[in-house]
Amino acid sequence: MLEASDLDDRDRRFVTELVYGTTRMRRACDHLVDRFVAREVEPTVRNALRLGAYQLAFMDVPRHAAVGETVGIAPARARGFVNAILRRVADAPLEWPTPAHALSYPDWIVERLGADLGDEALPALEAMNLAPSVTHRADGYTQDLASQWVVDLVDVREGERVADLCAAPGGKATGMAGRGALVVAGDLTASRVGLITGNVTRTGADSVVTLVADGTSPALRPASLDRVLVDAPCSGIGVLRRRADARWRIQPGDVDRLAALQRRLVDAALPLLRPGGLLVYSVCTLTDVETLGIDEHLAATWPDLEPLAAPNEPWRPWGRGALLLPHAAGTDGMFLLRLQVPS
Ligand SMILES: C[S@@+](CC[C@H](N)C(=O)[O-])C[C@H]1O[C@@H](n2cnc3c(N)ncnc32)[C@H](O)[C@@H]1O
């Protein structure tokens, strides 16, 4: 819609902030409004109230503009109501019953990260309410620094054979090819693999071969690869700043379901490695079961693997791997585990 509009850059930024911010801070906005609303409110009116509350509480929009403009886009029959509620929101102090209201997350995410990360949970959640930065690689591909660092830490050498079992849209696969590796990039469906192909063409990373394959049973020869990257599907709790609506969609049950899939993926990846080969497991999430839990599973199932030393700050040692918290360097949150098969 923005592309089809004739808004200038400044207005585009304003609209983007309004849409992403209101989506992210939905629970906080609802709390501010619901102090003064005693009845069910229809969705279009609810959205107008959220947009107004967001501008009043979280943006530098003058009060008269925030209220007046929001009343102007509310359904005609509800304008008096929206005007009255937003004026009361503007006059009342910002008060929050819990951090989950103030930071606008579902209770379960705050509780889970509190249990898994301790004192680091609230700073991590705060950092994921900030708009993400945009970083580009030398080949023009847009990729967060955390993912670029994962590619650095896979540390491929010229001519090595590498498999990326969960590769779409191809950010890390093209990054590894750009460092001279021969990369087999697989993903579950043809449409996902199409994304890889598009990015291979755009970046000119021509040493990537794509494959539609279930990473839990890949058709690759055992002991044939120097490195295998499992950049696994995960709950995405480390990238909530980038996906404004994700916190409202992920469910607690997803975390355990994904952890089970992650265990199957790493178990399928290990036999593909030659003696001395390296398994790299990464996920853009922060929950224990998807990070330490996978490490513990690998330690129990493949006891001979040797961990590589954890990378330096801003990474911190986490089990035998390393965790990158979103507030450590303003990047996506990420977990990385590097285990070497004995020679
Ligand atoms: C975190 S994303 C990968 C991002 C990618 N490595 C990059 O850097 O651009 C996880 C991917 O795993 C894929 N996936 C999910 N289940 C899979 C499976 N059983 N086998 C292979 N890929 C799977 C998803 O389609 C998704 O593209």
Coordinates of C-alpha atoms and ligand atoms in Angstrom, one line a residue:
M1 CA 0.0 0.0 0.0
L2 CA 2.9 2.3 0.8
E3 CA 4.4 1.7 -2.7
A4 CA 1.1 2.5 -4.3
S5 CA 0.7 5.7 -2.3
D6 CA 2.1 9.2 -3.1
L7 CA 3.3 9.7 0.4
D8 CA 6.7 11.3 0.8
D9 CA 9.5 9.6 2.7
R10 CA 8.7 11.3 6.0
D11 CA 5.1 10.3 5.9
R12 CA 6.1 6.7 4.9
R13 CA 8.3 6.5 8.0
F14 CA 5.4 7.9 10.1
V15 CA 2.9 5.3 8.7
T16 CA 5.4 2.5 9.1
E17 CA 6.1 3.4 12.7
L18 CA 2.4 3.7 13.4
V19 CA 1.5 0.3 11.9
Y20 CA 4.4 -1.6 13.3
G21 CA 4.4 0.2 16.6
T22 CA 0.7 -0.2 17.2
T23 CA 0.9 -3.9 16.3
R24 CA 3.8 -4.5 18.6
M25 CA 2.3 -2.4 21.5
R26 CA -1.2 -3.7 21.1
R27 CA -1.6 -5.0 24.6
A28 CA -0.2 -1.9 26.2
C29 CA -2.5 0.3 24.0
D30 CA -5.5 -1.9 24.9
H31 CA -4.6 -1.5 28.6
L32 CA -4.5 2.3 28.4
V33 CA -7.8 2.4 26.6
D34 CA -9.7 -0.3 28.6
R35 CA -9.3 1.7 31.8
F36 CA -12.1 3.9 30.4
V37 CA -14.1 1.4 28.3
A38 CA -16.7 -0.7 30.0
R39 CA -18.2 -2.5 27.0
E40 CA -17.2 -4.6 24.0
V41 CA -15.8 -2.5 21.1
E42 CA -16.1 -3.5 17.5
P43 CA -12.8 -4.1 15.7
T44 CA -12.6 -1.0 13.5
V45 CA -13.3 1.2 16.5
R46 CA -10.8 -0.8 18.6
N47 CA -8.1 -0.3 16.0
A48 CA -8.8 3.5 16.0
L49 CA -8.4 3.6 19.8
R50 CA -5.2 1.6 19.6
L51 CA -3.8 4.0 16.9
G52 CA -4.6 7.0 19.0
A53 CA -3.3 5.5 22.3
Y54 CA -0.1 4.5 20.5
Q55 CA 0.5 8.1 19.4
L56 CA -0.3 9.5 22.8
A57 CA 1.8 7.1 24.8
F58 CA 4.7 6.1 22.5
M59 CA 5.2 8.8 19.8
D60 CA 6.0 12.5 19.9
V61 CA 2.7 13.4 18.2
P62 CA 1.0 16.5 19.8
R63 CA -2.1 15.6 21.7
H64 CA -4.5 17.5 19.6
A65 CA -3.2 15.9 16.4
A66 CA -3.2 12.4 17.8
V67 CA -6.8 12.7 19.0
G68 CA -8.1 14.8 16.1
E69 CA -6.6 12.7 13.3
T70 CA -7.7 9.5 14.9
V71 CA -11.2 10.7 15.5
G72 CA -11.2 11.7 11.8
I73 CA -10.5 8.1 10.6
A74 CA -12.9 6.4 13.1
P75 CA -16.3 5.2 11.8
A76 CA -18.6 8.3 11.8
R77 CA -21.0 6.7 14.3
A78 CA -18.2 6.2 16.8
R79 CA -16.4 9.5 16.6
G80 CA -17.8 11.0 19.8
F81 CA -16.9 7.8 21.7
V82 CA -13.3 7.7 20.3
N83 CA -12.8 11.4 21.0
A84 CA -14.0 11.0 24.6
I85 CA -11.9 7.9 25.3
L86 CA -8.7 9.3 23.8
R87 CA -9.0 12.5 25.8
R88 CA -9.2 10.5 28.9
V89 CA -6.2 8.4 27.8
A90 CA -4.3 11.6 27.2
D91 CA -5.1 13.0 30.7
A92 CA -4.3 9.8 32.6
P93 CA -0.9 8.8 33.8
L94 CA 0.9 5.8 32.2
E95 CA 0.4 3.0 34.7
W96 CA 1.0 -0.7 34.2
P97 CA -0.2 -3.6 36.3
T98 CA 2.7 -5.9 35.1
P99 CA 5.8 -5.7 32.9
A100 CA 3.9 -7.8 30.3
H101 CA 1.4 -4.9 30.0
A102 CA 4.1 -2.2 29.9
L103 CA 6.2 -4.1 27.4
S104 CA 3.2 -5.4 25.5
Y105 CA 3.9 -9.2 25.4
P106 CA 1.7 -12.2 26.1
D107 CA 2.2 -13.3 29.7
W108 CA 3.7 -16.6 28.7
I109 CA 6.5 -15.1 26.8
V110 CA 7.5 -12.8 29.7
E111 CA 7.2 -15.8 32.1
R112 CA 9.1 -18.1 29.9
L113 CA 12.0 -15.8 29.2
G114 CA 12.1 -14.8 32.9
A115 CA 12.5 -18.5 33.8
D116 CA 15.1 -19.1 31.0
L117 CA 17.1 -15.9 31.0
G118 CA 16.7 -14.5 34.5
D119 CA 17.7 -10.8 34.8
E120 CA 18.4 -10.6 31.1
A121 CA 14.7 -11.3 30.2
L122 CA 13.4 -7.7 30.6
P123 CA 16.3 -6.0 28.8
A124 CA 15.9 -8.5 26.0
L125 CA 12.1 -7.9 25.8
E126 CA 12.7 -4.1 25.8
A127 CA 15.2 -4.3 23.0
M128 CA 12.7 -6.2 20.9
N129 CA 10.3 -3.3 21.1
L130 CA 12.7 -1.1 19.2
A131 CA 12.6 -0.7 15.4
P132 CA 15.2 -3.0 13.9
S133 CA 18.2 -1.7 12.0
V134 CA 18.8 -2.6 8.4
T135 CA 22.2 -3.9 7.4
H136 CA 23.4 -4.9 3.9
R137 CA 26.2 -7.2 3.0
A138 CA 28.9 -6.4 0.4
D139 CA 26.9 -8.3 -2.2
G140 CA 23.8 -6.1 -1.5
Y141 CA 21.8 -8.8 0.4
T142 CA 19.9 -7.4 3.4
Q143 CA 20.8 -9.5 6.4
D144 CA 20.9 -8.8 10.1
L145 CA 24.4 -8.7 11.7
A146 CA 23.6 -11.7 13.9
S147 CA 23.0 -13.9 10.9
Q148 CA 26.2 -12.5 9.2
W149 CA 28.1 -13.5 12.4
V150 CA 26.7 -17.0 12.2
V151 CA 28.0 -17.2 8.6
D152 CA 31.4 -16.0 9.9
L153 CA 31.4 -18.6 12.6
V154 CA 30.6 -21.5 10.3
D155 CA 34.0 -20.4 9.0
V156 CA 33.9 -22.2 5.6
R157 CA 37.1 -22.6 3.6
E158 CA 37.5 -22.2 -0.1
G159 CA 36.3 -25.3 -1.9
E160 CA 34.7 -27.0 1.1
R161 CA 31.5 -29.0 0.7
V162 CA 28.8 -27.6 2.9
A163 CA 25.1 -28.5 3.4
D164 CA 22.6 -26.0 4.6
L165 CA 19.6 -28.2 5.5
C166 CA 17.1 -25.4 6.3
A167 CA 18.3 -22.8 3.8
A168 CA 15.4 -20.7 2.6
P169 CA 15.4 -17.8 1.8
G170 CA 19.2 -18.4 1.3
G171 CA 20.8 -15.7 3.4
K172 CA 23.4 -17.9 5.0
A173 CA 23.8 -20.2 2.0
T174 CA 24.7 -17.3 -0.3
G175 CA 26.9 -15.9 2.4
M176 CA 28.8 -19.2 2.7
A177 CA 29.0 -19.4 -1.1
G178 CA 30.4 -15.9 -1.2
R179 CA 33.3 -17.2 0.9
G180 CA 34.1 -19.9 -1.6
A181 CA 32.2 -22.9 -0.3
L182 CA 30.2 -25.3 -2.5
V183 CA 26.8 -25.2 -0.9
V184 CA 23.9 -27.6 -1.1
A185 CA 21.0 -25.5 0.1
G186 CA 17.8 -27.5 0.9
D187 CA 14.4 -26.6 2.2
L188 CA 11.1 -28.3 2.7
T189 CA 9.0 -27.0 -0.2
A190 CA 9.5 -25.9 -3.9
S191 CA 8.2 -22.5 -3.1
R192 CA 10.7 -22.0 -0.3
V193 CA 13.5 -23.3 -2.5
G194 CA 12.4 -20.8 -5.1
L195 CA 13.3 -18.0 -2.7
I196 CA 16.8 -19.4 -2.4
T197 CA 17.1 -19.6 -6.2
G198 CA 16.0 -16.0 -6.5
N199 CA 18.6 -14.8 -4.0
V200 CA 21.3 -16.9 -5.6
T201 CA 20.6 -15.1 -8.9
R202 CA 20.5 -11.7 -7.2
T203 CA 23.7 -12.1 -5.3
G204 CA 25.6 -14.0 -8.0
A205 CA 26.5 -16.7 -5.5
D206 CA 26.8 -19.4 -8.2
S207 CA 28.3 -22.2 -6.1
V208 CA 24.9 -23.0 -4.6
V209 CA 23.0 -26.1 -5.6
T210 CA 19.4 -26.1 -4.4
L211 CA 17.4 -29.1 -3.3
V212 CA 13.8 -29.6 -2.2
A213 CA 14.3 -31.9 0.8
D214 CA 13.1 -32.7 4.2
G215 CA 16.1 -32.0 6.4
T216 CA 15.1 -34.8 8.7
S217 CA 15.9 -37.3 5.9
P218 CA 18.1 -35.6 3.4
A219 CA 19.1 -37.6 0.3
L220 CA 22.8 -36.8 0.7
R221 CA 25.7 -39.2 0.9
P222 CA 26.8 -40.1 4.5
A223 CA 30.2 -38.8 5.6
S224 CA 30.4 -36.6 2.4
L225 CA 30.4 -33.1 3.8
D226 CA 32.9 -30.8 5.5
R227 CA 30.3 -28.7 7.3
V228 CA 26.6 -28.9 7.9
L229 CA 24.5 -25.9 9.0
V230 CA 21.2 -26.6 10.6
D231 CA 19.7 -23.1 10.8
A232 CA 16.5 -24.6 12.2
P233 CA 12.9 -23.6 12.1
C234 CA 12.3 -22.1 15.6
S235 CA 9.8 -20.1 17.7
G236 CA 11.6 -16.9 16.5
I237 CA 11.5 -15.3 20.0
G238 CA 14.9 -13.6 19.2
V239 CA 13.5 -11.7 16.2
L240 CA 10.3 -10.3 17.6
R241 CA 11.4 -6.7 16.8
R242 CA 11.5 -7.6 13.1
R243 CA 8.1 -9.3 13.1
A244 CA 5.8 -6.9 14.8
D245 CA 2.8 -9.4 15.0
A246 CA 4.8 -12.6 15.8
R247 CA 4.4 -12.3 19.6
W248 CA 0.6 -12.5 19.2
R249 CA 0.8 -15.6 16.9
I250 CA 3.4 -17.9 18.6
Q251 CA 1.8 -20.3 21.1
P252 CA 3.6 -22.0 24.0
G253 CA 3.0 -25.4 22.4
D254 CA 4.9 -24.3 19.3
V255 CA 8.1 -24.2 21.3
D256 CA 8.1 -27.9 22.3
R257 CA 6.9 -29.0 18.9
L258 CA 9.7 -27.1 17.2
A259 CA 12.3 -28.4 19.7
A260 CA 11.3 -32.0 18.7
L261 CA 11.8 -31.1 15.1
Q262 CA 15.2 -29.5 15.9
R263 CA 16.3 -32.7 17.6
R264 CA 15.4 -34.7 14.5
L265 CA 17.2 -32.2 12.2
V266 CA 20.5 -32.3 14.1
D267 CA 20.3 -36.1 14.4
A268 CA 19.9 -36.4 10.6
A269 CA 22.7 -33.9 9.9
L270 CA 25.5 -35.6 11.9
P271 CA 25.8 -38.7 9.7
L272 CA 26.4 -36.5 6.7
L273 CA 29.7 -35.2 8.1
R274 CA 33.1 -36.6 7.3
P275 CA 35.4 -37.4 10.2
G276 CA 36.6 -34.0 11.5
G277 CA 33.6 -32.3 9.9
L278 CA 31.7 -29.5 11.7
L279 CA 28.0 -29.3 12.7
V280 CA 26.7 -25.8 13.2
Y281 CA 23.2 -25.5 14.8
S282 CA 21.7 -22.0 15.0
V283 CA 18.3 -20.6 15.9
C284 CA 16.9 -17.1 16.2
T285 CA 15.3 -17.8 19.5
L286 CA 16.1 -17.6 23.2
T287 CA 14.1 -20.4 24.9
D288 CA 15.9 -23.1 26.9
V289 CA 14.4 -26.0 25.1
E290 CA 15.5 -24.8 21.7
T291 CA 19.0 -23.9 22.8
L292 CA 20.3 -25.7 25.9
G293 CA 17.8 -28.5 25.3
I294 CA 19.3 -29.3 21.9
D295 CA 22.8 -29.1 23.3
E296 CA 21.8 -31.6 26.0
H297 CA 20.2 -33.9 23.5
L298 CA 23.3 -33.9 21.3
A299 CA 25.6 -34.5 24.3
A300 CA 23.5 -37.5 25.3
T301 CA 23.0 -38.9 21.8
W302 CA 26.4 -38.1 20.2
P303 CA 28.8 -38.0 23.2
D304 CA 32.0 -38.0 21.1
L305 CA 31.4 -34.6 19.5
E306 CA 33.9 -31.9 20.5
P307 CA 32.6 -28.3 21.0
L308 CA 34.5 -25.4 19.4
A309 CA 35.2 -22.5 21.8
A310 CA 32.4 -20.1 22.2
P311 CA 32.8 -16.8 20.2
N312 CA 33.8 -13.6 22.0
E313 CA 31.4 -10.9 23.1
P314 CA 28.7 -9.8 22.4
W315 CA 28.1 -13.6 22.4
R316 CA 28.0 -15.2 25.8
P317 CA 28.8 -18.9 26.6
W318 CA 25.5 -20.8 26.7
G319 CA 25.8 -24.6 27.4
R320 CA 28.6 -25.7 25.0
G321 CA 27.4 -23.0 22.5
A322 CA 26.8 -19.3 22.7
L323 CA 23.9 -16.9 23.0
L324 CA 23.6 -13.5 21.4
L325 CA 21.0 -11.4 23.4
P326 CA 19.1 -8.8 21.4
H327 CA 20.3 -6.0 23.8
A328 CA 23.9 -7.1 23.7
A329 CA 24.6 -5.4 20.4
G330 CA 21.3 -4.3 19.0
T331 CA 21.0 -7.3 16.7
D332 CA 18.5 -10.2 16.4
G333 CA 18.7 -12.7 19.3
M334 CA 20.5 -15.9 18.3
F335 CA 21.9 -19.2 19.6
L336 CA 24.8 -21.0 18.0
L337 CA 26.4 -24.4 18.7
R338 CA 29.4 -25.7 16.9
L339 CA 30.3 -29.4 17.4
Q340 CA 33.1 -31.2 15.6
V341 CA 33.0 -34.9 14.6
P342 CA 36.2 -36.6 15.9
S343 CA 38.8 -37.2 13.1
Ligands
LIG1 C1 15.3 -20.0 10.1 S1 14.7 -20.4 8.6 C2 16.2 -20.6 7.6 C3 16.8 -19.2 7.2 C4 18.0 -19.4 6.3 N1 19.0 -20.4 6.8 C5 18.7 -18.1 5.9 O1 19.7 -17.8 6.5 O2 18.2 -17.4 5.1 C6 14.2 -22.1 8.7 C7 13.8 -22.8 7.5 O3 13.6 -24.1 7.8 C8 12.6 -24.6 6.8 N2 12.1 -25.9 7.3 C9 11.1 -26.2 8.2 N3 11.0 -27.5 8.4 C10 12.0 -28.1 7.6 C11 12.4 -29.5 7.4 N4 11.8 -30.5 8.0 N5 13.4 -29.7 6.5 C12 14.0 -28.6 5.9 N6 13.7 -27.3 6.1 C13 12.7 -27.1 6.9 C14 11.6 -23.5 6.7 O4 10.9 -23.6 5.5 C15 12.5 -22.3 6.8 O5 12.8 -21.8 5.5

